[in-house]
CSV table of N, CA and C in Angstrom, one decimal:
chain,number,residue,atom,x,y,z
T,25,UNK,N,11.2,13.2,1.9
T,25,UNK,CA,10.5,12.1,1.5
T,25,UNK,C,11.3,10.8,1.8
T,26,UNK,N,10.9,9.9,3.0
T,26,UNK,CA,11.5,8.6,3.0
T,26,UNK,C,11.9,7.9,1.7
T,27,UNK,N,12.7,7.1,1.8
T,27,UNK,CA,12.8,6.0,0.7
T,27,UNK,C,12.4,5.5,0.2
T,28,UNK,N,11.2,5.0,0.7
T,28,UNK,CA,10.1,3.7,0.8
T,28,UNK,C,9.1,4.1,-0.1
T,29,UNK,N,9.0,5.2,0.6
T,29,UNK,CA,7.7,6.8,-0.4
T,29,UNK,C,8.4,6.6,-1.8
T,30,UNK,N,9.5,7.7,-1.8
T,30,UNK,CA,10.1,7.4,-2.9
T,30,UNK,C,10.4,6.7,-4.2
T,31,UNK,N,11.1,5.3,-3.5
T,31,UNK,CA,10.6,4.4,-3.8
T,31,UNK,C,9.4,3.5,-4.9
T,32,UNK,N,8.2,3.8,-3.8
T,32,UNK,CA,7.0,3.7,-4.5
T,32,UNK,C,6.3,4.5,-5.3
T,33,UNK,N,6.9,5.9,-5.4
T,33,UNK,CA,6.4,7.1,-6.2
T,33,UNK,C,7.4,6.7,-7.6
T,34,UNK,N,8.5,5.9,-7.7
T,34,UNK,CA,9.3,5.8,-9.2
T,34,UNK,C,8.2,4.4,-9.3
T,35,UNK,N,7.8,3.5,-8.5
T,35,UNK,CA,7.2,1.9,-8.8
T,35,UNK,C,5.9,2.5,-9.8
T,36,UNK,N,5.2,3.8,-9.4
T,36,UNK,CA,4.3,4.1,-10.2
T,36,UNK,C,3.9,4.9,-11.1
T,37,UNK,N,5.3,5.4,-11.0
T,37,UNK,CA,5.2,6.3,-12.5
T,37,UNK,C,5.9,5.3,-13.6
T,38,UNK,N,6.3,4.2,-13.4
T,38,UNK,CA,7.0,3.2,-13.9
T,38,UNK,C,5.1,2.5,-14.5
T,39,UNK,N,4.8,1.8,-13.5
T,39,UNK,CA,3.9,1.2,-13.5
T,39,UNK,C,2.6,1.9,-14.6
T,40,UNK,N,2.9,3.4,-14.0
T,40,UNK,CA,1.9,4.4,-15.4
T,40,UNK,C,2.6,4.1,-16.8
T,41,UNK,N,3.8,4.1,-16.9
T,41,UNK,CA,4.5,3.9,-18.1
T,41,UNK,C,4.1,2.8,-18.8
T,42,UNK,N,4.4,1.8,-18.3
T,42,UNK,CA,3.7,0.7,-19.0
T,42,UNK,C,2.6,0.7,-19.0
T,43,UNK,N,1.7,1.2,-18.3
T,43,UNK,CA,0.0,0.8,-18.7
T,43,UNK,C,-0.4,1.8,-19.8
T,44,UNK,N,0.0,3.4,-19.5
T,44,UNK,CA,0.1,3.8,-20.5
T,44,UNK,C,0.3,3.3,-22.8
T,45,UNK,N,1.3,2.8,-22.1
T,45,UNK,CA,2.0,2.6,-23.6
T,45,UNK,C,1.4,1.2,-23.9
T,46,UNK,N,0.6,0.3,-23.0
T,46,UNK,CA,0.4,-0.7,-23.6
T,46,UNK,C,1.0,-2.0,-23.6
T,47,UNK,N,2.0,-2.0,-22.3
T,47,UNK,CA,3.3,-2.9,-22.5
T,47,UNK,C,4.4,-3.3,-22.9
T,48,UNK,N,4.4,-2.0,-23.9
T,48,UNK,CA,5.2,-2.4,-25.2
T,48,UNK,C,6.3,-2.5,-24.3
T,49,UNK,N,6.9,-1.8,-23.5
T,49,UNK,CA,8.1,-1.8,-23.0
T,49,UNK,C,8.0,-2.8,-21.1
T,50,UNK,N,8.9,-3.7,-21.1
T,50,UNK,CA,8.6,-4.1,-20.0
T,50,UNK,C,8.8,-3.9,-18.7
T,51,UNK,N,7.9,-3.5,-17.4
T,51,UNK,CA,7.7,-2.4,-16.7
T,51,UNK,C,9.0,-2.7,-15.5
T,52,UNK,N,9.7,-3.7,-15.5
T,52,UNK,CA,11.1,-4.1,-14.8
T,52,UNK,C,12.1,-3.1,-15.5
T,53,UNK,N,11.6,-3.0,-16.9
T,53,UNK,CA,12.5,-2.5,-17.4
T,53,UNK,C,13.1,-0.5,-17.4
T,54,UNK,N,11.7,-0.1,-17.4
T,54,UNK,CA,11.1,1.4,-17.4
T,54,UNK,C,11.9,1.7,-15.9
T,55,UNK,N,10.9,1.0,-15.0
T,55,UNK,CA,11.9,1.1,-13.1
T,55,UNK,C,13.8,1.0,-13.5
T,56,UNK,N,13.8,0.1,-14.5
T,56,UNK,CA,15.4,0.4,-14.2
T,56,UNK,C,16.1,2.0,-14.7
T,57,UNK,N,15.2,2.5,-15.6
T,57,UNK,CA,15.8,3.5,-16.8
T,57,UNK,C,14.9,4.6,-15.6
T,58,UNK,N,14.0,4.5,-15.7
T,58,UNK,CA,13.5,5.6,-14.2
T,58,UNK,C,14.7,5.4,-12.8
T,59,UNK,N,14.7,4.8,-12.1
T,59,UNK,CA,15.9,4.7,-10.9
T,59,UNK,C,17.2,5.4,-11.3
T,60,UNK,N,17.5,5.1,-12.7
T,60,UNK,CA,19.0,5.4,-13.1
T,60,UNK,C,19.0,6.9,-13.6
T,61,UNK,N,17.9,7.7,-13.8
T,61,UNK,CA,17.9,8.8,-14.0
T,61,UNK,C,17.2,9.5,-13.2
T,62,UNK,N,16.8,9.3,-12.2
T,62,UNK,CA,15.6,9.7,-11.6
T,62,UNK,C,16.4,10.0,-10.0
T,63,UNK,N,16.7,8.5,-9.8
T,63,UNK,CA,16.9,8.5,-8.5
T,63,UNK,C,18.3,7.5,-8.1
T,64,UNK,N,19.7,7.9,-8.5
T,64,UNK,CA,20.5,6.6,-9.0
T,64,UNK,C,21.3,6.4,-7.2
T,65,UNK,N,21.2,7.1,-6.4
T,65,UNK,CA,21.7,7.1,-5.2
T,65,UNK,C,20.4,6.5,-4.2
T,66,UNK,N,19.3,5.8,-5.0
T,66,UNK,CA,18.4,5.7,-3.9
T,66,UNK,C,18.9,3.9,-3.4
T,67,UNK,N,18.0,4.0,-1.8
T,67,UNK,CA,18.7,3.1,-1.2
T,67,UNK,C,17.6,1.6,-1.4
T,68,UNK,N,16.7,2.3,-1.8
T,68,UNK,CA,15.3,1.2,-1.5
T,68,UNK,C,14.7,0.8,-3.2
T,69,UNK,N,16.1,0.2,-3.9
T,69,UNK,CA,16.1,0.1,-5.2
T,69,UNK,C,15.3,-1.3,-4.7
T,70,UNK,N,15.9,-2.2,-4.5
T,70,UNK,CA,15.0,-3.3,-4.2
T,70,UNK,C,13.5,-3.4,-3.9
T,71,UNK,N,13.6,-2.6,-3.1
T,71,UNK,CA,12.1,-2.2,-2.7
T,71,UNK,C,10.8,-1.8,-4.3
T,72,UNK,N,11.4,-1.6,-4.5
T,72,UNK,CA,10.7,-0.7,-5.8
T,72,UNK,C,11.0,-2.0,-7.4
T,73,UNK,N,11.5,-2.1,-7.3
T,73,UNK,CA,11.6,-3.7,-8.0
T,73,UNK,C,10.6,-4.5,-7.7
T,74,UNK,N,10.7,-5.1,-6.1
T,74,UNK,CA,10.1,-5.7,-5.6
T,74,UNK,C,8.3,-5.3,-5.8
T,75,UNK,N,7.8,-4.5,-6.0
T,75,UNK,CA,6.7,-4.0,-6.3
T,75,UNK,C,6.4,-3.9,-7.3
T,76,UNK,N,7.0,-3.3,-8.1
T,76,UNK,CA,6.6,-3.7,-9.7
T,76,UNK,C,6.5,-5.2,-10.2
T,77,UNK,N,7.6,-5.6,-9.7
T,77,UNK,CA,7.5,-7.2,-10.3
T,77,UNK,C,6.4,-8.0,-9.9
T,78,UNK,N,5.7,-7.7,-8.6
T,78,UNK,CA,5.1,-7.8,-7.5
T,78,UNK,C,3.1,-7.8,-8.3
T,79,UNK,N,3.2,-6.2,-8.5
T,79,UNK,CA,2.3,-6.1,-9.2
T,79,UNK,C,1.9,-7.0,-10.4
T,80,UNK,N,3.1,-7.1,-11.5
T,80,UNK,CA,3.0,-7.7,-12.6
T,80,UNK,C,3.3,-9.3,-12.5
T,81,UNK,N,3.5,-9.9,-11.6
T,81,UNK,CA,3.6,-11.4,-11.5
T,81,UNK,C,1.9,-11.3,-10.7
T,82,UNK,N,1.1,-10.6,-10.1
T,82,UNK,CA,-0.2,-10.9,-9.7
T,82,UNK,C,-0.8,-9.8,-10.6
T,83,UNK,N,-1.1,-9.7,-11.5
T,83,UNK,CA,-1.5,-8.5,-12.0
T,83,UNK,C,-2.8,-8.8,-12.1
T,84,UNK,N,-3.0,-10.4,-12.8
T,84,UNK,CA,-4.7,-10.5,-13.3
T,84,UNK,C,-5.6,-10.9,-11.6
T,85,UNK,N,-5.0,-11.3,-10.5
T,85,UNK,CA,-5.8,-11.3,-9.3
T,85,UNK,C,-5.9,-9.8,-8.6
T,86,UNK,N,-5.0,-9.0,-8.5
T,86,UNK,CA,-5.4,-7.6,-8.4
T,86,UNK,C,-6.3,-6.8,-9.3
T,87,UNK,N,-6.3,-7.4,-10.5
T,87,UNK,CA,-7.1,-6.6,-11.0
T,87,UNK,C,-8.6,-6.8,-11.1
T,88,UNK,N,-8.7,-8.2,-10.6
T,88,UNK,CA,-9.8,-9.0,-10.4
T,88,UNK,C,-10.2,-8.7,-9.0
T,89,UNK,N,-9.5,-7.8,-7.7
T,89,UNK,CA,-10.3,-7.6,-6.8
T,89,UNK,C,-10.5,-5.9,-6.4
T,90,UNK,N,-9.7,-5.8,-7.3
T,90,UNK,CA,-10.0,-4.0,-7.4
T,90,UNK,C,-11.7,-3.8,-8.6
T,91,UNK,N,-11.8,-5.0,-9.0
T,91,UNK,CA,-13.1,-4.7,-10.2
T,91,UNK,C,-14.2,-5.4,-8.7
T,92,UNK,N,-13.7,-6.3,-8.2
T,92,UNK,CA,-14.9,-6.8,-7.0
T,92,UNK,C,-14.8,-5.5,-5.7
T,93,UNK,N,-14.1,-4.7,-5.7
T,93,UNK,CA,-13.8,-3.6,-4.8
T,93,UNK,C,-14.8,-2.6,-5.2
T,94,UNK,N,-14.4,-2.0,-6.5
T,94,UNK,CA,-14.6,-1.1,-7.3
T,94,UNK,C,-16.0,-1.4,-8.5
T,95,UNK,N,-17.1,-1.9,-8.4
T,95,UNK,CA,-17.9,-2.4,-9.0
T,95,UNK,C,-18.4,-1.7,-10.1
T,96,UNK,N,-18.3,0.0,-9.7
T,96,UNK,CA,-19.3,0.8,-10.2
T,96,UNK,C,-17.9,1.5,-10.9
T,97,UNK,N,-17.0,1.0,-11.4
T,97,UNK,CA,-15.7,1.8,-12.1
T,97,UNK,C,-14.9,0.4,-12.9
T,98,UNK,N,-15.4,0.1,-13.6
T,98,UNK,CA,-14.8,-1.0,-14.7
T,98,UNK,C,-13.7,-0.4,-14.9
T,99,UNK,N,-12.5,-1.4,-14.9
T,99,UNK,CA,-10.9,-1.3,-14.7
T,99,UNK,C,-10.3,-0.1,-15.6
T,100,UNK,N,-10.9,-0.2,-17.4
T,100,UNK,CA,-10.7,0.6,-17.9
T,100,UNK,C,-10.8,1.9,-17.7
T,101,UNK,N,-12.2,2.4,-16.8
T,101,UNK,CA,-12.8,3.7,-16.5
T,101,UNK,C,-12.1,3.9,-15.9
T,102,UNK,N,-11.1,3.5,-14.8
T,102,UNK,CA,-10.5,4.0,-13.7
T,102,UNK,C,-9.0,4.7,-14.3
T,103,UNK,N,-8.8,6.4,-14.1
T,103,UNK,CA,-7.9,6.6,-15.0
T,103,UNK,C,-6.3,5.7,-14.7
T,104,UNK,N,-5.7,6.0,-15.2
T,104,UNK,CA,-4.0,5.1,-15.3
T,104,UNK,C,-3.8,5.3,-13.9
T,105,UNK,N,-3.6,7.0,-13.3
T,105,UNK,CA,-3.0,6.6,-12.2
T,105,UNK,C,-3.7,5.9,-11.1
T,106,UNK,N,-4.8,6.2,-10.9
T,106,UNK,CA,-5.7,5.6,-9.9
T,106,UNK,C,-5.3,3.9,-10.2
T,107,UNK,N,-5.5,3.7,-11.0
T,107,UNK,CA,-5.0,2.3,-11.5
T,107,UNK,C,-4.3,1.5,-10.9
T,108,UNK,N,-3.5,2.2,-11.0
T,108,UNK,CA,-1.9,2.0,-10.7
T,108,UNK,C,-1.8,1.6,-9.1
T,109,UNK,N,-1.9,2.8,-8.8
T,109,UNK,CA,-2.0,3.2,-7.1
T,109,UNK,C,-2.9,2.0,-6.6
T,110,UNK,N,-4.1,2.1,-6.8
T,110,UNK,CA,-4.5,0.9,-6.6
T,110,UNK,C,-3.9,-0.9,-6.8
T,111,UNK,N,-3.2,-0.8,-8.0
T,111,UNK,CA,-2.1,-2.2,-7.6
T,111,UNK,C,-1.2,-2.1,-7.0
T,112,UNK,N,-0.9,-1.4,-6.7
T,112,UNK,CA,0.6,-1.2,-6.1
T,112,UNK,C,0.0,-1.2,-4.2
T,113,UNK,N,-1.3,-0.3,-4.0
T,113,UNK,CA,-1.9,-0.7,-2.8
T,113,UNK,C,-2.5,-1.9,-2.5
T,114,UNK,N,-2.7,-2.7,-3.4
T,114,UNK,CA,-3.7,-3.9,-3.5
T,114,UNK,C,-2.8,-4.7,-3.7
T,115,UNK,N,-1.5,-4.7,-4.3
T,115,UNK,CA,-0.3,-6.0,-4.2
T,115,UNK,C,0.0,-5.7,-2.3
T,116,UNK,N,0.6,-4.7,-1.6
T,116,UNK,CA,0.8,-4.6,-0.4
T,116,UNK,C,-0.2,-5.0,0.5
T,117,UNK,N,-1.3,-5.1,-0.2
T,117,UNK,CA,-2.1,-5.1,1.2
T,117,UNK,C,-2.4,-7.0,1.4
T,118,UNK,N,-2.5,-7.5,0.2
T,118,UNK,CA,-3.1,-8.6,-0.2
T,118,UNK,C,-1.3,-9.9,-0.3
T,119,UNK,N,-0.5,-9.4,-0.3
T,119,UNK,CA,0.5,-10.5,-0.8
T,119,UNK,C,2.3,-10.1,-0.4
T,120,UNK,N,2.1,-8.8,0.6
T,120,UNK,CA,3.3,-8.1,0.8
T,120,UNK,C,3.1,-8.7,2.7
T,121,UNK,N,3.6,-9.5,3.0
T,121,UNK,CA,3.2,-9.7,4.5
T,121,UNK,C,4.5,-9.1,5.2
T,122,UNK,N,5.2,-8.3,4.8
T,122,UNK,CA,5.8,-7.1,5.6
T,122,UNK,C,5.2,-6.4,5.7
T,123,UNK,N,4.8,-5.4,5.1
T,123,UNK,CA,3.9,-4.5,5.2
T,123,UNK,C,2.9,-4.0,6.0
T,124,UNK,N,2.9,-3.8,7.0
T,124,UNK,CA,1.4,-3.1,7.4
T,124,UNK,C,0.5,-2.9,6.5
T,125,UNK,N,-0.8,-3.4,7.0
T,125,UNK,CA,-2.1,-3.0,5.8
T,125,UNK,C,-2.3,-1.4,6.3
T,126,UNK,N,-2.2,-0.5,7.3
T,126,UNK,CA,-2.4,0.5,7.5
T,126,UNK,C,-1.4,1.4,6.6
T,127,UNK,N,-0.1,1.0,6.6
T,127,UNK,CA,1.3,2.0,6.0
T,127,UNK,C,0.8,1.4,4.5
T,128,UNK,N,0.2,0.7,4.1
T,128,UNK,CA,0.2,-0.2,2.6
T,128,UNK,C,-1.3,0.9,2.2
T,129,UNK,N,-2.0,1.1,2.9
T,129,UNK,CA,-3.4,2.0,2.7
T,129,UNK,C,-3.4,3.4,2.7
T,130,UNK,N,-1.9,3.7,3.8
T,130,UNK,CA,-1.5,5.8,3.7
T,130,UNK,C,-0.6,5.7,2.6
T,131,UNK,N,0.0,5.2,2.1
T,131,UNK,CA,1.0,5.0,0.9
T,131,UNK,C,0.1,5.2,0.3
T,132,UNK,N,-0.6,4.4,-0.3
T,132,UNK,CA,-1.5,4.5,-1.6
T,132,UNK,C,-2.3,6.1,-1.5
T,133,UNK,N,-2.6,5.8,-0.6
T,133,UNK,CA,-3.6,7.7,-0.6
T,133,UNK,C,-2.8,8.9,-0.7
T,134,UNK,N,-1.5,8.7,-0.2
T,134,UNK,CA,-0.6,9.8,-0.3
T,134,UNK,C,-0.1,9.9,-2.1
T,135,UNK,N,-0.1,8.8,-2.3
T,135,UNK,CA,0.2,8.9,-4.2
T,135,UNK,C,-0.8,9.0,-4.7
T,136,UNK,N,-2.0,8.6,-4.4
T,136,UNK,CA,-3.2,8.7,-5.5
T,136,UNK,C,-3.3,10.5,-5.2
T,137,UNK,N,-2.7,11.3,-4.1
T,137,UNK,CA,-3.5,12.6,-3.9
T,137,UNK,C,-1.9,13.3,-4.4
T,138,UNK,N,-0.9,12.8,-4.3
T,138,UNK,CA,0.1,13.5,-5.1
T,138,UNK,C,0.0,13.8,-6.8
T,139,UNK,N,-0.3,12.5,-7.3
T,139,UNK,CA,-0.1,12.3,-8.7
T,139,UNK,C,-1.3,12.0,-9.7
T,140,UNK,N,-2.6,12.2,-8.4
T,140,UNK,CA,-4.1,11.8,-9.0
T,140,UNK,C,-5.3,13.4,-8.9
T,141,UNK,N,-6.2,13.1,-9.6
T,141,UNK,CA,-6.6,13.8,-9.4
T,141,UNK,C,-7.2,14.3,-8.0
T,142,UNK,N,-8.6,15.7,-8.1
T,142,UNK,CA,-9.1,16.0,-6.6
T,142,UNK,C,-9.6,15.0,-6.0
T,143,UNK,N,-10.4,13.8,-6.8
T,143,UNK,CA,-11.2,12.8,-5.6
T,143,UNK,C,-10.3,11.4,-5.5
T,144,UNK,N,-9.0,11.2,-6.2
T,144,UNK,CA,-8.1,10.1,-6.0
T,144,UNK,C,-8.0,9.8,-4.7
T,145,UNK,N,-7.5,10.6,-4.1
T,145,UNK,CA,-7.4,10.0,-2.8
T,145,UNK,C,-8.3,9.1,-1.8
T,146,UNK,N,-9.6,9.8,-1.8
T,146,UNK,CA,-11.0,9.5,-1.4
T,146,UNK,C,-11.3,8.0,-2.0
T,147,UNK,N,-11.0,8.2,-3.5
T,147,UNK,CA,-11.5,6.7,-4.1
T,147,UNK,C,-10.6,5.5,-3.7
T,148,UNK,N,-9.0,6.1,-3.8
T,148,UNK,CA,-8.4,4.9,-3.1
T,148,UNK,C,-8.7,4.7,-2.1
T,149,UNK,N,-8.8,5.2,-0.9
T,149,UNK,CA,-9.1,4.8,0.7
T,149,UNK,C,-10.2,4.2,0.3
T,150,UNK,N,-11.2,4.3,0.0
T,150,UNK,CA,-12.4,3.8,-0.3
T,150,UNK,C,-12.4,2.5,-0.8
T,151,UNK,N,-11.9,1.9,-1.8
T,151,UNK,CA,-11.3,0.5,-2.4
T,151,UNK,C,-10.5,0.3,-1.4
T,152,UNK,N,-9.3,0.3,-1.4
T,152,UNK,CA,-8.6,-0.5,-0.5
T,152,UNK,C,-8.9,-0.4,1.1
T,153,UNK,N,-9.8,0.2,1.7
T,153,UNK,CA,-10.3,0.4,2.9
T,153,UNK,C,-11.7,-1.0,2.8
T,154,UNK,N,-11.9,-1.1,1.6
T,154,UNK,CA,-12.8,-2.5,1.3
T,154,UNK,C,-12.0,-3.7,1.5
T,155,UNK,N,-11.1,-3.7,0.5
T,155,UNK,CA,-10.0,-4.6,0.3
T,155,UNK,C,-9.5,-5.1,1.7
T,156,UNK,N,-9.7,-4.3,2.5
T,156,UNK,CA,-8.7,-4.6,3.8
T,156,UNK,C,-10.1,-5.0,4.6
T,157,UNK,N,-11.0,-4.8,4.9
T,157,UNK,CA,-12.3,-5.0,5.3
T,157,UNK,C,-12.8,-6.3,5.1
T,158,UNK,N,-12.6,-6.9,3.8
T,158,UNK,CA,-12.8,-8.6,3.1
T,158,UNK,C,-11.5,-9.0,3.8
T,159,UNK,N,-10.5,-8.8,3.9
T,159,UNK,CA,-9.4,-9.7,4.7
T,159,UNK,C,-10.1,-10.0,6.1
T,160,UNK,N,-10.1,-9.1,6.1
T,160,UNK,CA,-10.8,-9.0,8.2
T,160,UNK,C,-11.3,-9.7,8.3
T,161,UNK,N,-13.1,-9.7,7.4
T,161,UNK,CA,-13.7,-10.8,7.8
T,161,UNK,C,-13.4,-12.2,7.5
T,162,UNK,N,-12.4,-12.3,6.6
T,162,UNK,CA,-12.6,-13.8,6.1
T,162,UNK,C,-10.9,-14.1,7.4
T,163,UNK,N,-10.5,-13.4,8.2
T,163,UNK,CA,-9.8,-14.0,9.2
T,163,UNK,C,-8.6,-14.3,8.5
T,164,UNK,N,-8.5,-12.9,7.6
T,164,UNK,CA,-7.2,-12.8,7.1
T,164,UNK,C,-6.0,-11.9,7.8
T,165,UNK,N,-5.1,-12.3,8.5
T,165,UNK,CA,-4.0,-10.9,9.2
T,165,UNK,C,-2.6,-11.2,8.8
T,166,UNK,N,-2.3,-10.0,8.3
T,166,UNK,CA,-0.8,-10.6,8.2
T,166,UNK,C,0.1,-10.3,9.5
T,167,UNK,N,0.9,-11.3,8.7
T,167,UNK,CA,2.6,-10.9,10.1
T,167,UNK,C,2.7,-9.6,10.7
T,168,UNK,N,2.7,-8.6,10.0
T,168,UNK,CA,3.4,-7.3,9.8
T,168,UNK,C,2.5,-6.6,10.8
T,169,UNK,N,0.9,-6.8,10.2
T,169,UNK,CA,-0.2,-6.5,11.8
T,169,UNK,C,-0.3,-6.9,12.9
T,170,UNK,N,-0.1,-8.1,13.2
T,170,UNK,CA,0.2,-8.9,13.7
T,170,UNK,C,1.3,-8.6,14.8
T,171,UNK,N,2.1,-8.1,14.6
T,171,UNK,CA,3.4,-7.3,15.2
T,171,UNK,C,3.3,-6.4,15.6
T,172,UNK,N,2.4,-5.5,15.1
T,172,UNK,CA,2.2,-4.2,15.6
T,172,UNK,C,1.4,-4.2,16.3
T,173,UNK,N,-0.2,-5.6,16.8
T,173,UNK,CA,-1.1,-5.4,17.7
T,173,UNK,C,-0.2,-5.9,18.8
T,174,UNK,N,0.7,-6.5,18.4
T,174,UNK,CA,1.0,-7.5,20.2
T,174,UNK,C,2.4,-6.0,20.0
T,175,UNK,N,2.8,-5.3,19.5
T,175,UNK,CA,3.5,-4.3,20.2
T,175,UNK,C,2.4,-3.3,21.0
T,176,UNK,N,1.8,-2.5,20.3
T,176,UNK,CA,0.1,-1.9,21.0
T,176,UNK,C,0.3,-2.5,22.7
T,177,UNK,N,-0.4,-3.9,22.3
T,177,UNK,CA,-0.6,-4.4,23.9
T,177,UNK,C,0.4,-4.7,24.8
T,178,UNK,N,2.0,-4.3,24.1
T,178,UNK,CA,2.9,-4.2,25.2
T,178,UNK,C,3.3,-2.9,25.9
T,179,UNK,N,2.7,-2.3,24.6
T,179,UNK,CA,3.3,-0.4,25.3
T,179,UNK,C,2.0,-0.6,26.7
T,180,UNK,N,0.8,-1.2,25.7
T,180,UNK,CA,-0.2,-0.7,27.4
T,180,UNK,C,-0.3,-1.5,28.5
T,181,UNK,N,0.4,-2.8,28.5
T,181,UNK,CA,0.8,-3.6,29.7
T,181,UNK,C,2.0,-2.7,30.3
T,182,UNK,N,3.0,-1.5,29.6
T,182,UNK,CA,3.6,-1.3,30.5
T,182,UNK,C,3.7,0.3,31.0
T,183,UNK,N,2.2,0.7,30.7
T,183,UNK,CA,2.0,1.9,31.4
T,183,UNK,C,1.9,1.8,32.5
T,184,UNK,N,2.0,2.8,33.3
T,184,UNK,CA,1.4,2.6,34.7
T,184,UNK,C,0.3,2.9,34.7
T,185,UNK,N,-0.3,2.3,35.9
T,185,UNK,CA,-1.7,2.0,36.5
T,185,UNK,C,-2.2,3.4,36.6
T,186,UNK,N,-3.1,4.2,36.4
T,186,UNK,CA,-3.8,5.1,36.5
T,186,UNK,C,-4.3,5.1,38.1
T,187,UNK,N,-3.5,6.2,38.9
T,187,UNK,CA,-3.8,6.2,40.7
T,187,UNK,C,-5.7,6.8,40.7
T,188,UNK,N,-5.4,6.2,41.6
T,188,UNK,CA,-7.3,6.1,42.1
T,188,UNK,C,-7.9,7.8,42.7
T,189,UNK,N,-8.6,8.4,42.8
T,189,UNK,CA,-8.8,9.7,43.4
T,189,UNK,C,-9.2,9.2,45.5
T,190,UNK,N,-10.0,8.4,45.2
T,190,UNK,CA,-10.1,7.8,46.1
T,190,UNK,C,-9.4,7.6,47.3
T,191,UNK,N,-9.6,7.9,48.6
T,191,UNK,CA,-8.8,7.6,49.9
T,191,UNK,C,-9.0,6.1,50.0
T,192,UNK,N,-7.7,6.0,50.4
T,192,UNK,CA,-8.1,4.3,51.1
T,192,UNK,C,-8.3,4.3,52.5
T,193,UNK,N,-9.5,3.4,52.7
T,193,UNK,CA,-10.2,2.8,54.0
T,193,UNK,C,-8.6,1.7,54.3
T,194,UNK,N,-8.6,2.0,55.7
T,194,UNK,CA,-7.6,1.0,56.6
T,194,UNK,C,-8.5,0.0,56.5
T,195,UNK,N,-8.2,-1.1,56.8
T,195,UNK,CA,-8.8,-2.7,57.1
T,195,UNK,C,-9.0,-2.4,58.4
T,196,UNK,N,-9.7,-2.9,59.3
T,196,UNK,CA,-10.2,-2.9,60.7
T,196,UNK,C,-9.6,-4.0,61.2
């Protein structure tokens, strides 16, 4: 399991913790007491910080486009983890401009089908495959995509030319 994975797998069982319980305890806080028992040698502490805080400094605009995503699953119906996985994919996709929206979309599916139930997975790709679909059109890209199309068109500017089957005619 990468870091990053990792990582994001403590940002949401953290993130369950507090939605679970109600807030009572604050979700900066749960990540620290989860990392220190859980994972105290991990390298991508920041990272997982950076996401929870992430989540919870945008919480009421994520949750306001996962309900415009999700129309037919009012926020409460949606269980905890799905929830979750969903802000945590919906803060990356929407306000993380490192991120690839693609690596920000297999993240989320790979936790919603670790930690969610049989159709989690399906539902998140489905939301945040919306989510990423409203950026598109409204001529939203981030950096991080951005990087990766103009890498794309350098790997294939520097294939070779595909040889012709074709004999060549001499010039007269």
């Amino acid at each position: 399991m990468s870091n990053r994975h990792l990582a994001r797998a403590l940002a949401l069982q953290s993130l369950y913790e507090w939605d679970f319980h109600q807030g009572q305890t604050p979700a900066p806080e749960i990540l620290t007491r989860n990392i220190e028992e859980f994972a105290p040698e991990l390298d991508e502490k920041s990272f997982a910080d950076k996401l929870v805080k992430g989540v919870m400094d945008k919480r009421e605009e994520i949750d306001a486009c996962i309900t415009q995503f999700a129309p037919d699953w009012p926020l409460p119906k949606i269980t905890t983890v799905d929830r979750n996985v969903l802000r945590i994919g919906t803060y990356e996709l929407k306000y993380d401009g490192e991120i690839p929206s693609k690596v920000a979309i297999n993240e989320a599916i790979e936790l919603a089908k670790t930690f969610g139930g049989e159709s989690s997975g399906k539902f998140v790709n489905g939301v945040l495959g919306a989510v990423y679909r409203d950026q598109v059109a409204q001529g939203v890209e981030k950096e991080a995509d951005k990087q990766k199309d103009k890498d794309k068109k350098e790997e294939k500017r520097d294939e070779p030319a595909e040889k012709s089957n074709e004999a060549e005619t001499p010039n007269p």
